[in-house]
Amino acid sequence: AQTVTQSQPEMSVQEAETVTLSCTYDTSESDYYLFWYKQPPSRQMILVIRQEAYKQQNATENRFSVNFQKAAKSFSLKISDSQLGDAAMYFCAYRSSGGYQKVTFGTGTKLQVIP
Amino acid sequence: NAGVMQNPRHLVRRRGQEARLRCSPMKGHSHVYWYRQLPEEGLKFMVYLQKENIIDESGMPKERFSAEFPKEGPSILRIQQVVRGDSAAYFCASSPPKGSSTEQYFGPGTRLTVT
């Protein structure tokens, strides 16, 4: 079974600064997808960024980028130029590429943005 | 195209009552997933359904919980004889038929409180 580990329960960053959230995972599969979801106080799950394991290039979405290290099974999220609206819980998640789409989530990192 | 709809958004039940949570997938989506988020935790997979079929219920408690996705109408997650430990946010997600997308779209969740 796949597992996703987020070792930072809470993080804080100054507005306009950069922060990196860590995530490691365990799998025996070679092809899969990794995600970062944002959950603001409204509790809506918002997809931030997605990475296909077969792609070596790290995904980027505006101020959000990932550092995907397949051999190390590491998938960190970097948020540049942090904004107050970035404050939320962030969940790292894994999904197999084959079969159906059950997603396995980490326990989350609560990000605080300090004005 | 409306997103995934869940209702009610908030549900309060007394111990021993039944809770019915509804999920209407996005238009064209035939796959539905239910996840549970206990306080201060990540989302945990419960059940995966296609129209009129339960594909994987490995994450669902064996007793008191059931799910369905009829040919017509929303998917229903039913919890009988609720207990305090059932208090959680329940999220539904939907995806298109396999192969057409890797994306899973989440609804806003139903927060169940058992008093």
mmCIF file with all atom_site columns, C-alpha atoms in Angstrom:
data_model
loop_
_atom_site.group_PDB
_atom_site.id
_atom_site.type_symbol
_atom_site.label_atom_id
_atom_site.label_alt_id
_atom_site.label_comp_id
_atom_site.label_asym_id
_atom_site.label_entity_id
_atom_site.label_seq_id
_atom_site.pdbx_PDB_ins_code
_atom_site.Cartn_x
_atom_site.Cartn_y
_atom_site.Cartn_z
_atom_site.occupancy
_atom_site.B_iso_or_equiv
_atom_site.pdbx_formal_charge
_atom_site.auth_seq_id
_atom_site.auth_comp_id
_atom_site.auth_asym_id
_atom_site.auth_atom_id
_atom_site.pdbx_PDB_model_num
ATOM 1   C CA . ALA A 1 1   ? 0.000   0.000  0.000   1.00 0.00 ? 1   ALA A CA 1
ATOM 2   C CA . GLN A 1 2   ? 1.124   3.514  -0.718  1.00 0.00 ? 2   GLN A CA 1
ATOM 3   C CA . THR A 1 3   ? 1.814   5.974  2.078   1.00 0.00 ? 3   THR A CA 1
ATOM 4   C CA . VAL A 1 4   ? 2.313   9.719  2.070   1.00 0.00 ? 4   VAL A CA 1
ATOM 5   C CA . THR A 1 5   ? 4.193   11.477 4.863   1.00 0.00 ? 5   THR A CA 1
ATOM 6   C CA . GLN A 1 6   ? 4.219   15.160 5.687   1.00 0.00 ? 6   GLN A CA 1
ATOM 7   C CA . SER A 1 7   ? 6.588   15.740 8.577   1.00 0.00 ? 7   SER A CA 1
ATOM 8   C CA . GLN A 1 8   ? 5.815   19.421 9.136   1.00 0.00 ? 8   GLN A CA 1
ATOM 9   C CA . PRO A 1 9   ? 2.507   19.868 10.969  1.00 0.00 ? 9   PRO A CA 1
ATOM 10  C CA . GLU A 1 10  ? 2.859   23.655 10.846  1.00 0.00 ? 10  GLU A CA 1
ATOM 11  C CA . MET A 1 11  ? 4.936   26.168 8.943   1.00 0.00 ? 11  MET A CA 1
ATOM 12  C CA . SER A 1 12  ? 5.034   29.941 8.858   1.00 0.00 ? 12  SER A CA 1
ATOM 13  C CA . VAL A 1 13  ? 6.352   32.402 6.305   1.00 0.00 ? 13  VAL A CA 1
ATOM 14  C CA . GLN A 1 14  ? 6.595   36.157 6.045   1.00 0.00 ? 14  GLN A CA 1
ATOM 15  C CA . GLU A 1 15  ? 4.480   37.742 3.371   1.00 0.00 ? 15  GLU A CA 1
ATOM 16  C CA . ALA A 1 16  ? 6.408   38.014 0.074   1.00 0.00 ? 16  ALA A CA 1
ATOM 17  C CA . GLU A 1 17  ? 8.929   35.408 1.192   1.00 0.00 ? 17  GLU A CA 1
ATOM 18  C CA . THR A 1 18  ? 9.413   31.837 -0.036  1.00 0.00 ? 18  THR A CA 1
ATOM 19  C CA . VAL A 1 19  ? 8.484   28.682 1.825   1.00 0.00 ? 19  VAL A CA 1
ATOM 20  C CA . THR A 1 20  ? 8.958   24.996 1.067   1.00 0.00 ? 20  THR A CA 1
ATOM 21  C CA . LEU A 1 21  ? 6.637   22.270 2.296   1.00 0.00 ? 21  LEU A CA 1
ATOM 22  C CA . SER A 1 22  ? 8.012   18.739 2.468   1.00 0.00 ? 22  SER A CA 1
ATOM 23  C CA . CYS A 1 23  ? 6.442   15.477 1.409   1.00 0.00 ? 23  CYS A CA 1
ATOM 24  C CA . THR A 1 24  ? 7.753   11.962 1.057   1.00 0.00 ? 24  THR A CA 1
ATOM 25  C CA . TYR A 1 25  ? 5.908   8.921  -0.161  1.00 0.00 ? 25  TYR A CA 1
ATOM 26  C CA . ASP A 1 26  ? 6.371   5.213  -0.422  1.00 0.00 ? 26  ASP A CA 1
ATOM 27  C CA . THR A 1 27  ? 5.345   3.085  -3.371  1.00 0.00 ? 27  THR A CA 1
ATOM 28  C CA . SER A 1 28  ? 6.536   0.129  -5.383  1.00 0.00 ? 28  SER A CA 1
ATOM 29  C CA . GLU A 1 29  ? 4.958   1.476  -8.553  1.00 0.00 ? 29  GLU A CA 1
ATOM 30  C CA . SER A 1 30  ? 6.916   3.186  -11.286 1.00 0.00 ? 30  SER A CA 1
ATOM 31  C CA . ASP A 1 31  ? 4.149   5.291  -12.764 1.00 0.00 ? 31  ASP A CA 1
ATOM 32  C CA . TYR A 1 32  ? 1.870   7.461  -10.671 1.00 0.00 ? 32  TYR A CA 1
ATOM 33  C CA . TYR A 1 33  ? 0.682   10.997 -10.029 1.00 0.00 ? 33  TYR A CA 1
ATOM 34  C CA . LEU A 1 34  ? 1.480   13.333 -7.181  1.00 0.00 ? 34  LEU A CA 1
ATOM 35  C CA . PHE A 1 35  ? -0.573  16.318 -6.111  1.00 0.00 ? 35  PHE A CA 1
ATOM 36  C CA . TRP A 1 36  ? -0.598  19.216 -3.729  1.00 0.00 ? 36  TRP A CA 1
ATOM 37  C CA . TYR A 1 37  ? -4.023  20.310 -2.524  1.00 0.00 ? 37  TYR A CA 1
ATOM 38  C CA . LYS A 1 38  ? -4.836  23.461 -0.605  1.00 0.00 ? 38  LYS A CA 1
ATOM 39  C CA . GLN A 1 39  ? -7.628  23.475 1.970   1.00 0.00 ? 39  GLN A CA 1
ATOM 40  C CA . PRO A 1 40  ? -8.535  26.957 3.225   1.00 0.00 ? 40  PRO A CA 1
ATOM 41  C CA . PRO A 1 41  ? -10.841 27.470 6.215   1.00 0.00 ? 41  PRO A CA 1
ATOM 42  C CA . SER A 1 42  ? -13.815 26.964 3.901   1.00 0.00 ? 42  SER A CA 1
ATOM 43  C CA . ARG A 1 43  ? -12.625 23.324 3.689   1.00 0.00 ? 43  ARG A CA 1
ATOM 44  C CA . GLN A 1 44  ? -12.925 23.225 -0.082  1.00 0.00 ? 44  GLN A CA 1
ATOM 45  C CA . MET A 1 45  ? -10.152 21.068 -1.545  1.00 0.00 ? 45  MET A CA 1
ATOM 46  C CA . ILE A 1 46  ? -8.330  23.034 -4.221  1.00 0.00 ? 46  ILE A CA 1
ATOM 47  C CA . LEU A 1 47  ? -5.819  21.406 -6.534  1.00 0.00 ? 47  LEU A CA 1
ATOM 48  C CA . VAL A 1 48  ? -2.633  23.470 -6.503  1.00 0.00 ? 48  VAL A CA 1
ATOM 49  C CA . ILE A 1 49  ? -0.291  21.475 -8.688  1.00 0.00 ? 49  ILE A CA 1
ATOM 50  C CA . ARG A 1 50  ? 0.114   18.033 -10.244 1.00 0.00 ? 50  ARG A CA 1
ATOM 51  C CA . GLN A 1 51  ? 3.157   16.004 -11.239 1.00 0.00 ? 51  GLN A CA 1
ATOM 52  C CA . GLU A 1 52  ? 3.278   12.914 -13.442 1.00 0.00 ? 52  GLU A CA 1
ATOM 53  C CA . ALA A 1 53  ? 6.006   10.551 -12.246 1.00 0.00 ? 53  ALA A CA 1
ATOM 54  C CA . TYR A 1 54  ? 7.181   9.761  -15.766 1.00 0.00 ? 54  TYR A CA 1
ATOM 55  C CA . LYS A 1 55  ? 7.984   13.425 -16.376 1.00 0.00 ? 55  LYS A CA 1
ATOM 56  C CA . GLN A 1 56  ? 11.400  14.519 -15.173 1.00 0.00 ? 56  GLN A CA 1
ATOM 57  C CA . GLN A 1 57  ? 10.578  18.190 -15.443 1.00 0.00 ? 57  GLN A CA 1
ATOM 58  C CA . ASN A 1 58  ? 9.233   19.724 -12.267 1.00 0.00 ? 58  ASN A CA 1
ATOM 59  C CA . ALA A 1 59  ? 5.714   21.128 -12.523 1.00 0.00 ? 59  ALA A CA 1
ATOM 60  C CA . THR A 1 60  ? 5.104   24.832 -12.003 1.00 0.00 ? 60  THR A CA 1
ATOM 61  C CA . GLU A 1 61  ? 1.931   26.881 -11.650 1.00 0.00 ? 61  GLU A CA 1
ATOM 62  C CA . ASN A 1 62  ? 2.596   30.588 -11.296 1.00 0.00 ? 62  ASN A CA 1
ATOM 63  C CA . ARG A 1 63  ? 4.075   31.060 -7.790  1.00 0.00 ? 63  ARG A CA 1
ATOM 64  C CA . PHE A 1 64  ? 3.884   27.354 -6.993  1.00 0.00 ? 64  PHE A CA 1
ATOM 65  C CA . SER A 1 65  ? 6.517   24.857 -8.046  1.00 0.00 ? 65  SER A CA 1
ATOM 66  C CA . VAL A 1 66  ? 7.585   21.407 -6.974  1.00 0.00 ? 66  VAL A CA 1
ATOM 67  C CA . ASN A 1 67  ? 10.877  19.640 -6.476  1.00 0.00 ? 67  ASN A CA 1
ATOM 68  C CA . PHE A 1 68  ? 10.213  16.064 -7.546  1.00 0.00 ? 68  PHE A CA 1
ATOM 69  C CA . GLN A 1 69  ? 12.946  13.598 -6.667  1.00 0.00 ? 69  GLN A CA 1
ATOM 70  C CA . LYS A 1 70  ? 11.710  10.230 -7.881  1.00 0.00 ? 70  LYS A CA 1
ATOM 71  C CA . ALA A 1 71  ? 14.594  8.143  -6.585  1.00 0.00 ? 71  ALA A CA 1
ATOM 72  C CA . ALA A 1 72  ? 14.306  9.699  -3.150  1.00 0.00 ? 72  ALA A CA 1
ATOM 73  C CA . LYS A 1 73  ? 10.486  9.573  -3.302  1.00 0.00 ? 73  LYS A CA 1
ATOM 74  C CA . SER A 1 74  ? 10.328  13.200 -2.341  1.00 0.00 ? 74  SER A CA 1
ATOM 75  C CA . PHE A 1 75  ? 7.849   15.798 -3.575  1.00 0.00 ? 75  PHE A CA 1
ATOM 76  C CA . SER A 1 76  ? 8.196   19.228 -1.988  1.00 0.00 ? 76  SER A CA 1
ATOM 77  C CA . LEU A 1 77  ? 6.132   22.317 -2.739  1.00 0.00 ? 77  LEU A CA 1
ATOM 78  C CA . LYS A 1 78  ? 7.709   25.735 -3.020  1.00 0.00 ? 78  LYS A CA 1
ATOM 79  C CA . ILE A 1 79  ? 5.552   28.825 -2.690  1.00 0.00 ? 79  ILE A CA 1
ATOM 80  C CA . SER A 1 80  ? 7.238   32.007 -3.883  1.00 0.00 ? 80  SER A CA 1
ATOM 81  C CA . ASP A 1 81  ? 6.182   35.553 -3.023  1.00 0.00 ? 81  ASP A CA 1
ATOM 82  C CA . SER A 1 82  ? 3.817   34.256 -0.339  1.00 0.00 ? 82  SER A CA 1
ATOM 83  C CA . GLN A 1 83  ? 0.500   36.031 -0.011  1.00 0.00 ? 83  GLN A CA 1
ATOM 84  C CA . LEU A 1 84  ? -1.973  36.204 2.844   1.00 0.00 ? 84  LEU A CA 1
ATOM 85  C CA . GLY A 1 85  ? -4.397  34.154 0.784   1.00 0.00 ? 85  GLY A CA 1
ATOM 86  C CA . ASP A 1 86  ? -1.926  31.282 0.752   1.00 0.00 ? 86  ASP A CA 1
ATOM 87  C CA . ALA A 1 87  ? -2.627  30.596 4.421   1.00 0.00 ? 87  ALA A CA 1
ATOM 88  C CA . ALA A 1 88  ? -4.294  27.177 4.543   1.00 0.00 ? 88  ALA A CA 1
ATOM 89  C CA . MET A 1 89  ? -3.742  23.485 5.125   1.00 0.00 ? 89  MET A CA 1
ATOM 90  C CA . TYR A 1 90  ? -1.707  21.886 2.378   1.00 0.00 ? 90  TYR A CA 1
ATOM 91  C CA . PHE A 1 91  ? -2.026  18.203 1.608   1.00 0.00 ? 91  PHE A CA 1
ATOM 92  C CA . CYS A 1 92  ? 0.344   16.119 -0.433  1.00 0.00 ? 92  CYS A CA 1
ATOM 93  C CA . ALA A 1 93  ? -1.376  13.274 -2.266  1.00 0.00 ? 93  ALA A CA 1
ATOM 94  C CA . TYR A 1 94  ? -0.592  10.219 -4.377  1.00 0.00 ? 94  TYR A CA 1
ATOM 95  C CA . ARG A 1 95  ? -2.538  8.338  -7.002  1.00 0.00 ? 95  ARG A CA 1
ATOM 96  C CA . SER A 1 96  ? -1.635  5.289  -9.062  1.00 0.00 ? 96  SER A CA 1
ATOM 97  C CA . SER A 1 97  ? -1.681  5.732  -12.806 1.00 0.00 ? 97  SER A CA 1
ATOM 98  C CA . GLY A 1 98  ? -3.314  2.391  -13.502 1.00 0.00 ? 98  GLY A CA 1
ATOM 99  C CA . GLY A 1 99  ? -6.693  1.201  -12.357 1.00 0.00 ? 99  GLY A CA 1
ATOM 100 C CA . TYR A 1 100 ? -9.046  3.604  -10.710 1.00 0.00 ? 100 TYR A CA 1
ATOM 101 C CA . GLN A 1 101 ? -8.260  6.860  -9.038  1.00 0.00 ? 101 GLN A CA 1
ATOM 102 C CA . LYS A 1 102 ? -8.192  6.367  -5.275  1.00 0.00 ? 102 LYS A CA 1
ATOM 103 C CA . VAL A 1 103 ? -6.078  9.147  -3.802  1.00 0.00 ? 103 VAL A CA 1
ATOM 104 C CA . THR A 1 104 ? -3.908  8.716  -0.720  1.00 0.00 ? 104 THR A CA 1
ATOM 105 C CA . PHE A 1 105 ? -3.370  11.887 1.307   1.00 0.00 ? 105 PHE A CA 1
ATOM 106 C CA . GLY A 1 106 ? -0.754  12.965 3.795   1.00 0.00 ? 106 GLY A CA 1
ATOM 107 C CA . THR A 1 107 ? -1.726  14.422 7.155   1.00 0.00 ? 107 THR A CA 1
ATOM 108 C CA . GLY A 1 108 ? -1.245  17.997 6.015   1.00 0.00 ? 108 GLY A CA 1
ATOM 109 C CA . THR A 1 109 ? 0.847   21.050 6.822   1.00 0.00 ? 109 THR A CA 1
ATOM 110 C CA . LYS A 1 110 ? -0.789  24.152 8.199   1.00 0.00 ? 110 LYS A CA 1
ATOM 111 C CA . LEU A 1 111 ? 0.764   27.212 6.601   1.00 0.00 ? 111 LEU A CA 1
ATOM 112 C CA . GLN A 1 112 ? 0.580   30.552 8.338   1.00 0.00 ? 112 GLN A CA 1
ATOM 113 C CA . VAL A 1 113 ? 1.457   33.711 6.424   1.00 0.00 ? 113 VAL A CA 1
ATOM 114 C CA . ILE A 1 114 ? 2.672   36.573 8.590   1.00 0.00 ? 114 ILE A CA 1
ATOM 115 C CA . PRO A 1 115 ? 1.932   40.089 7.339   1.00 0.00 ? 115 PRO A CA 1
ATOM 116 C CA . ASN B 2 1   ? -20.467 23.381 -15.938 1.00 0.00 ? 1   ASN B CA 1
ATOM 117 C CA . ALA B 2 2   ? -21.370 23.149 -12.277 1.00 0.00 ? 2   ALA B CA 1
ATOM 118 C CA . GLY B 2 3   ? -18.842 21.537 -10.026 1.00 0.00 ? 3   GLY B CA 1
ATOM 119 C CA . VAL B 2 4   ? -19.393 18.634 -7.682  1.00 0.00 ? 4   VAL B CA 1
ATOM 120 C CA . MET B 2 5   ? -22.349 19.389 -5.448  1.00 0.00 ? 5   MET B CA 1
ATOM 121 C CA . GLN B 2 6   ? -22.789 18.082 -1.954  1.00 0.00 ? 6   GLN B CA 1
ATOM 122 C CA . ASN B 2 7   ? -25.686 18.573 0.380   1.00 0.00 ? 7   ASN B CA 1
ATOM 123 C CA . PRO B 2 8   ? -26.284 19.335 3.036   1.00 0.00 ? 8   PRO B CA 1
ATOM 124 C CA . ARG B 2 9   ? -23.156 21.346 3.813   1.00 0.00 ? 9   ARG B CA 1
ATOM 125 C CA . HIS B 2 10  ? -23.734 20.928 7.519   1.00 0.00 ? 10  HIS B CA 1
ATOM 126 C CA . LEU B 2 11  ? -25.645 18.156 9.213   1.00 0.00 ? 11  LEU B CA 1
ATOM 127 C CA . VAL B 2 12  ? -26.305 17.700 12.911  1.00 0.00 ? 12  VAL B CA 1
ATOM 128 C CA . ARG B 2 13  ? -27.532 14.373 14.190  1.00 0.00 ? 13  ARG B CA 1
ATOM 129 C CA . ARG B 2 14  ? -28.093 12.941 17.635  1.00 0.00 ? 14  ARG B CA 1
ATOM 130 C CA . ARG B 2 15  ? -26.464 9.661  18.547  1.00 0.00 ? 15  ARG B CA 1
ATOM 131 C CA . GLY B 2 16  ? -28.456 6.780  17.118  1.00 0.00 ? 16  GLY B CA 1
ATOM 132 C CA . GLN B 2 17  ? -29.998 8.715  14.254  1.00 0.00 ? 17  GLN B CA 1
ATOM 133 C CA . GLU B 2 18  ? -29.305 8.174  10.578  1.00 0.00 ? 18  GLU B CA 1
ATOM 134 C CA . ALA B 2 19  ? -27.262 10.522 8.394   1.00 0.00 ? 19  ALA B CA 1
ATOM 135 C CA . ARG B 2 20  ? -27.689 10.754 4.630   1.00 0.00 ? 20  ARG B CA 1
ATOM 136 C CA . LEU B 2 21  ? -25.114 12.646 2.633   1.00 0.00 ? 21  LEU B CA 1
ATOM 137 C CA . ARG B 2 22  ? -25.670 13.412 -1.034  1.00 0.00 ? 22  ARG B CA 1
ATOM 138 C CA . CYS B 2 23  ? -23.230 13.980 -3.848  1.00 0.00 ? 23  CYS B CA 1
ATOM 139 C CA . SER B 2 24  ? -24.024 15.052 -7.385  1.00 0.00 ? 24  SER B CA 1
ATOM 140 C CA . PRO B 2 25  ? -20.982 14.554 -9.622  1.00 0.00 ? 25  PRO B CA 1
ATOM 141 C CA . MET B 2 26  ? -19.953 16.914 -12.338 1.00 0.00 ? 26  MET B CA 1
ATOM 142 C CA . LYS B 2 27  ? -21.816 16.556 -15.610 1.00 0.00 ? 27  LYS B CA 1
ATOM 143 C CA . GLY B 2 28  ? -20.398 13.692 -17.640 1.00 0.00 ? 28  GLY B CA 1
ATOM 144 C CA . HIS B 2 29  ? -18.643 12.117 -14.656 1.00 0.00 ? 29  HIS B CA 1
ATOM 145 C CA . SER B 2 30  ? -19.528 8.527  -13.920 1.00 0.00 ? 30  SER B CA 1
ATOM 146 C CA . HIS B 2 31  ? -17.065 7.812  -11.116 1.00 0.00 ? 31  HIS B CA 1
ATOM 147 C CA . VAL B 2 32  ? -17.664 8.906  -7.534  1.00 0.00 ? 32  VAL B CA 1
ATOM 148 C CA . TYR B 2 33  ? -15.368 8.672  -4.520  1.00 0.00 ? 33  TYR B CA 1
ATOM 149 C CA . TRP B 2 34  ? -16.142 9.326  -0.878  1.00 0.00 ? 34  TRP B CA 1
ATOM 150 C CA . TYR B 2 35  ? -13.501 10.454 1.596   1.00 0.00 ? 35  TYR B CA 1
ATOM 151 C CA . ARG B 2 36  ? -13.687 11.190 5.298   1.00 0.00 ? 36  ARG B CA 1
ATOM 152 C CA . GLN B 2 37  ? -11.647 13.827 7.095   1.00 0.00 ? 37  GLN B CA 1
ATOM 153 C CA . LEU B 2 38  ? -11.514 13.506 10.846  1.00 0.00 ? 38  LEU B CA 1
ATOM 154 C CA . PRO B 2 39  ? -10.559 16.622 12.823  1.00 0.00 ? 39  PRO B CA 1
ATOM 155 C CA . GLU B 2 40  ? -6.894  17.557 12.380  1.00 0.00 ? 40  GLU B CA 1
ATOM 156 C CA . GLU B 2 41  ? -6.309  14.760 9.869   1.00 0.00 ? 41  GLU B CA 1
ATOM 157 C CA . GLY B 2 42  ? -6.002  14.270 6.132   1.00 0.00 ? 42  GLY B CA 1
ATOM 158 C CA . LEU B 2 43  ? -8.661  12.784 3.910   1.00 0.00 ? 43  LEU B CA 1
ATOM 159 C CA . LYS B 2 44  ? -9.079  9.028  4.021   1.00 0.00 ? 44  LYS B CA 1
ATOM 160 C CA . PHE B 2 45  ? -10.593 7.042  1.169   1.00 0.00 ? 45  PHE B CA 1
ATOM 161 C CA . MET B 2 46  ? -13.841 5.284  1.965   1.00 0.00 ? 46  MET B CA 1
ATOM 162 C CA . VAL B 2 47  ? -15.511 3.997  -1.183  1.00 0.00 ? 47  VAL B CA 1
ATOM 163 C CA . TYR B 2 48  ? -15.400 4.211  -4.957  1.00 0.00 ? 48  TYR B CA 1
ATOM 164 C CA . LEU B 2 49  ? -18.539 3.792  -7.043  1.00 0.00 ? 49  LEU B CA 1
ATOM 165 C CA . GLN B 2 50  ? -19.584 3.811  -10.637 1.00 0.00 ? 50  GLN B CA 1
ATOM 166 C CA . LYS B 2 51  ? -23.189 3.995  -11.712 1.00 0.00 ? 51  LYS B CA 1
ATOM 167 C CA . GLU B 2 52  ? -25.061 1.169  -9.932  1.00 0.00 ? 52  GLU B CA 1
ATOM 168 C CA . ASN B 2 53  ? -21.810 -0.506 -8.871  1.00 0.00 ? 53  ASN B CA 1
ATOM 169 C CA . ILE B 2 54  ? -19.565 -0.408 -5.833  1.00 0.00 ? 54  ILE B CA 1
ATOM 170 C CA . ILE B 2 55  ? -16.038 -0.916 -7.116  1.00 0.00 ? 55  ILE B CA 1
ATOM 171 C CA . ASP B 2 56  ? -13.997 -0.584 -3.942  1.00 0.00 ? 56  ASP B CA 1
ATOM 172 C CA . GLU B 2 57  ? -15.322 -0.183 -0.420  1.00 0.00 ? 57  GLU B CA 1
ATOM 173 C CA . SER B 2 58  ? -12.122 -1.159 1.334   1.00 0.00 ? 58  SER B CA 1
ATOM 174 C CA . GLY B 2 59  ? -11.970 2.100  3.301   1.00 0.00 ? 59  GLY B CA 1
ATOM 175 C CA . MET B 2 60  ? -15.503 2.017  4.569   1.00 0.00 ? 60  MET B CA 1
ATOM 176 C CA . PRO B 2 61  ? -16.370 0.659  8.046   1.00 0.00 ? 61  PRO B CA 1
ATOM 177 C CA . LYS B 2 62  ? -18.078 -2.703 7.755   1.00 0.00 ? 62  LYS B CA 1
ATOM 178 C CA . GLU B 2 63  ? -20.987 -1.761 9.948   1.00 0.00 ? 63  GLU B CA 1
ATOM 179 C CA . ARG B 2 64  ? -23.465 1.123  9.810   1.00 0.00 ? 64  ARG B CA 1
ATOM 180 C CA . PHE B 2 65  ? -21.988 2.655  6.639   1.00 0.00 ? 65  PHE B CA 1
ATOM 181 C CA . SER B 2 66  ? -23.297 2.116  3.127   1.00 0.00 ? 66  SER B CA 1
ATOM 182 C CA . ALA B 2 67  ? -23.043 3.898  -0.192  1.00 0.00 ? 67  ALA B CA 1
ATOM 183 C CA . GLU B 2 68  ? -24.884 3.846  -3.461  1.00 0.00 ? 68  GLU B CA 1
ATOM 184 C CA . PHE B 2 69  ? -24.772 5.553  -6.832  1.00 0.00 ? 69  PHE B CA 1
ATOM 185 C CA . PRO B 2 70  ? -28.043 4.806  -8.625  1.00 0.00 ? 70  PRO B CA 1
ATOM 186 C CA . LYS B 2 71  ? -28.634 5.042  -12.331 1.00 0.00 ? 71  LYS B CA 1
ATOM 187 C CA . GLU B 2 72  ? -30.536 8.256  -11.756 1.00 0.00 ? 72  GLU B CA 1
ATOM 188 C CA . GLY B 2 73  ? -29.866 10.775 -9.040  1.00 0.00 ? 73  GLY B CA 1
ATOM 189 C CA . PRO B 2 74  ? -27.018 11.564 -6.685  1.00 0.00 ? 74  PRO B CA 1
ATOM 190 C CA . SER B 2 75  ? -24.678 9.251  -4.859  1.00 0.00 ? 75  SER B CA 1
ATOM 191 C CA . ILE B 2 76  ? -25.712 8.682  -1.255  1.00 0.00 ? 76  ILE B CA 1
ATOM 192 C CA . LEU B 2 77  ? -23.489 7.931  1.721   1.00 0.00 ? 77  LEU B CA 1
ATOM 193 C CA . ARG B 2 78  ? -25.621 6.578  4.523   1.00 0.00 ? 78  ARG B CA 1
ATOM 194 C CA . ILE B 2 79  ? -24.561 6.249  8.136   1.00 0.00 ? 79  ILE B CA 1
ATOM 195 C CA . GLN B 2 80  ? -26.927 4.408  10.419  1.00 0.00 ? 80  GLN B CA 1
ATOM 196 C CA . GLN B 2 81  ? -27.040 4.796  14.198  1.00 0.00 ? 81  GLN B CA 1
ATOM 197 C CA . VAL B 2 82  ? -24.429 7.537  14.212  1.00 0.00 ? 82  VAL B CA 1
ATOM 198 C CA . VAL B 2 83  ? -21.939 7.801  17.060  1.00 0.00 ? 83  VAL B CA 1
ATOM 199 C CA . ARG B 2 84  ? -19.793 10.735 18.186  1.00 0.00 ? 84  ARG B CA 1
ATOM 200 C CA . GLY B 2 85  ? -16.804 9.273  16.364  1.00 0.00 ? 85  GLY B CA 1
ATOM 201 C CA . ASP B 2 86  ? -18.613 9.729  13.046  1.00 0.00 ? 86  ASP B CA 1
ATOM 202 C CA . SER B 2 87  ? -18.302 13.496 13.422  1.00 0.00 ? 87  SER B CA 1
ATOM 203 C CA . ALA B 2 88  ? -16.127 14.528 10.491  1.00 0.00 ? 88  ALA B CA 1
ATOM 204 C CA . ALA B 2 89  ? -16.119 16.231 7.133   1.00 0.00 ? 89  ALA B CA 1
ATOM 205 C CA . TYR B 2 90  ? -17.192 13.936 4.317   1.00 0.00 ? 90  TYR B CA 1
ATOM 206 C CA . PHE B 2 91  ? -15.960 14.784 0.857   1.00 0.00 ? 91  PHE B CA 1
ATOM 207 C CA . CYS B 2 92  ? -17.160 13.493 -2.448  1.00 0.00 ? 92  CYS B CA 1
ATOM 208 C CA . ALA B 2 93  ? -15.069 13.602 -5.599  1.00 0.00 ? 93  ALA B CA 1
ATOM 209 C CA . SER B 2 94  ? -15.911 12.693 -9.170  1.00 0.00 ? 94  SER B CA 1
ATOM 210 C CA . SER B 2 95  ? -13.978 11.929 -12.303 1.00 0.00 ? 95  SER B CA 1
ATOM 211 C CA . PRO B 2 96  ? -14.782 11.265 -15.946 1.00 0.00 ? 96  PRO B CA 1
ATOM 212 C CA . PRO B 2 97  ? -14.779 7.768  -17.408 1.00 0.00 ? 97  PRO B CA 1
ATOM 213 C CA . LYS B 2 98  ? -11.363 6.168  -17.138 1.00 0.00 ? 98  LYS B CA 1
ATOM 214 C CA . GLY B 2 99  ? -8.832  7.298  -19.669 1.00 0.00 ? 99  GLY B CA 1
ATOM 215 C CA . SER B 2 100 ? -10.297 10.666 -20.473 1.00 0.00 ? 100 SER B CA 1
ATOM 216 C CA . SER B 2 101 ? -8.725  12.546 -17.589 1.00 0.00 ? 101 SER B CA 1
ATOM 217 C CA . THR B 2 102 ? -6.488  12.049 -14.614 1.00 0.00 ? 102 THR B CA 1
ATOM 218 C CA . GLU B 2 103 ? -8.331  14.643 -12.602 1.00 0.00 ? 103 GLU B CA 1
ATOM 219 C CA . GLN B 2 104 ? -10.520 14.088 -9.591  1.00 0.00 ? 104 GLN B CA 1
ATOM 220 C CA . TYR B 2 105 ? -12.762 17.008 -8.677  1.00 0.00 ? 105 TYR B CA 1
ATOM 221 C CA . PHE B 2 106 ? -13.793 17.540 -5.089  1.00 0.00 ? 106 PHE B CA 1
ATOM 222 C CA . GLY B 2 107 ? -17.035 18.850 -3.725  1.00 0.00 ? 107 GLY B CA 1
ATOM 223 C CA . PRO B 2 108 ? -17.203 21.330 -0.823  1.00 0.00 ? 108 PRO B CA 1
ATOM 224 C CA . GLY B 2 109 ? -17.820 18.605 1.740   1.00 0.00 ? 109 GLY B CA 1
ATOM 225 C CA . THR B 2 110 ? -20.509 17.885 4.309   1.00 0.00 ? 110 THR B CA 1
ATOM 226 C CA . ARG B 2 111 ? -19.638 18.511 7.923   1.00 0.00 ? 111 ARG B CA 1
ATOM 227 C CA . LEU B 2 112 ? -21.387 16.008 10.124  1.00 0.00 ? 112 LEU B CA 1
ATOM 228 C CA . THR B 2 113 ? -21.705 16.745 13.820  1.00 0.00 ? 113 THR B CA 1
ATOM 229 C CA . VAL B 2 114 ? -23.043 14.069 16.116  1.00 0.00 ? 114 VAL B CA 1
ATOM 230 C CA . THR B 2 115 ? -24.314 15.337 19.465  1.00 0.00 ? 115 THR B CA 1
#
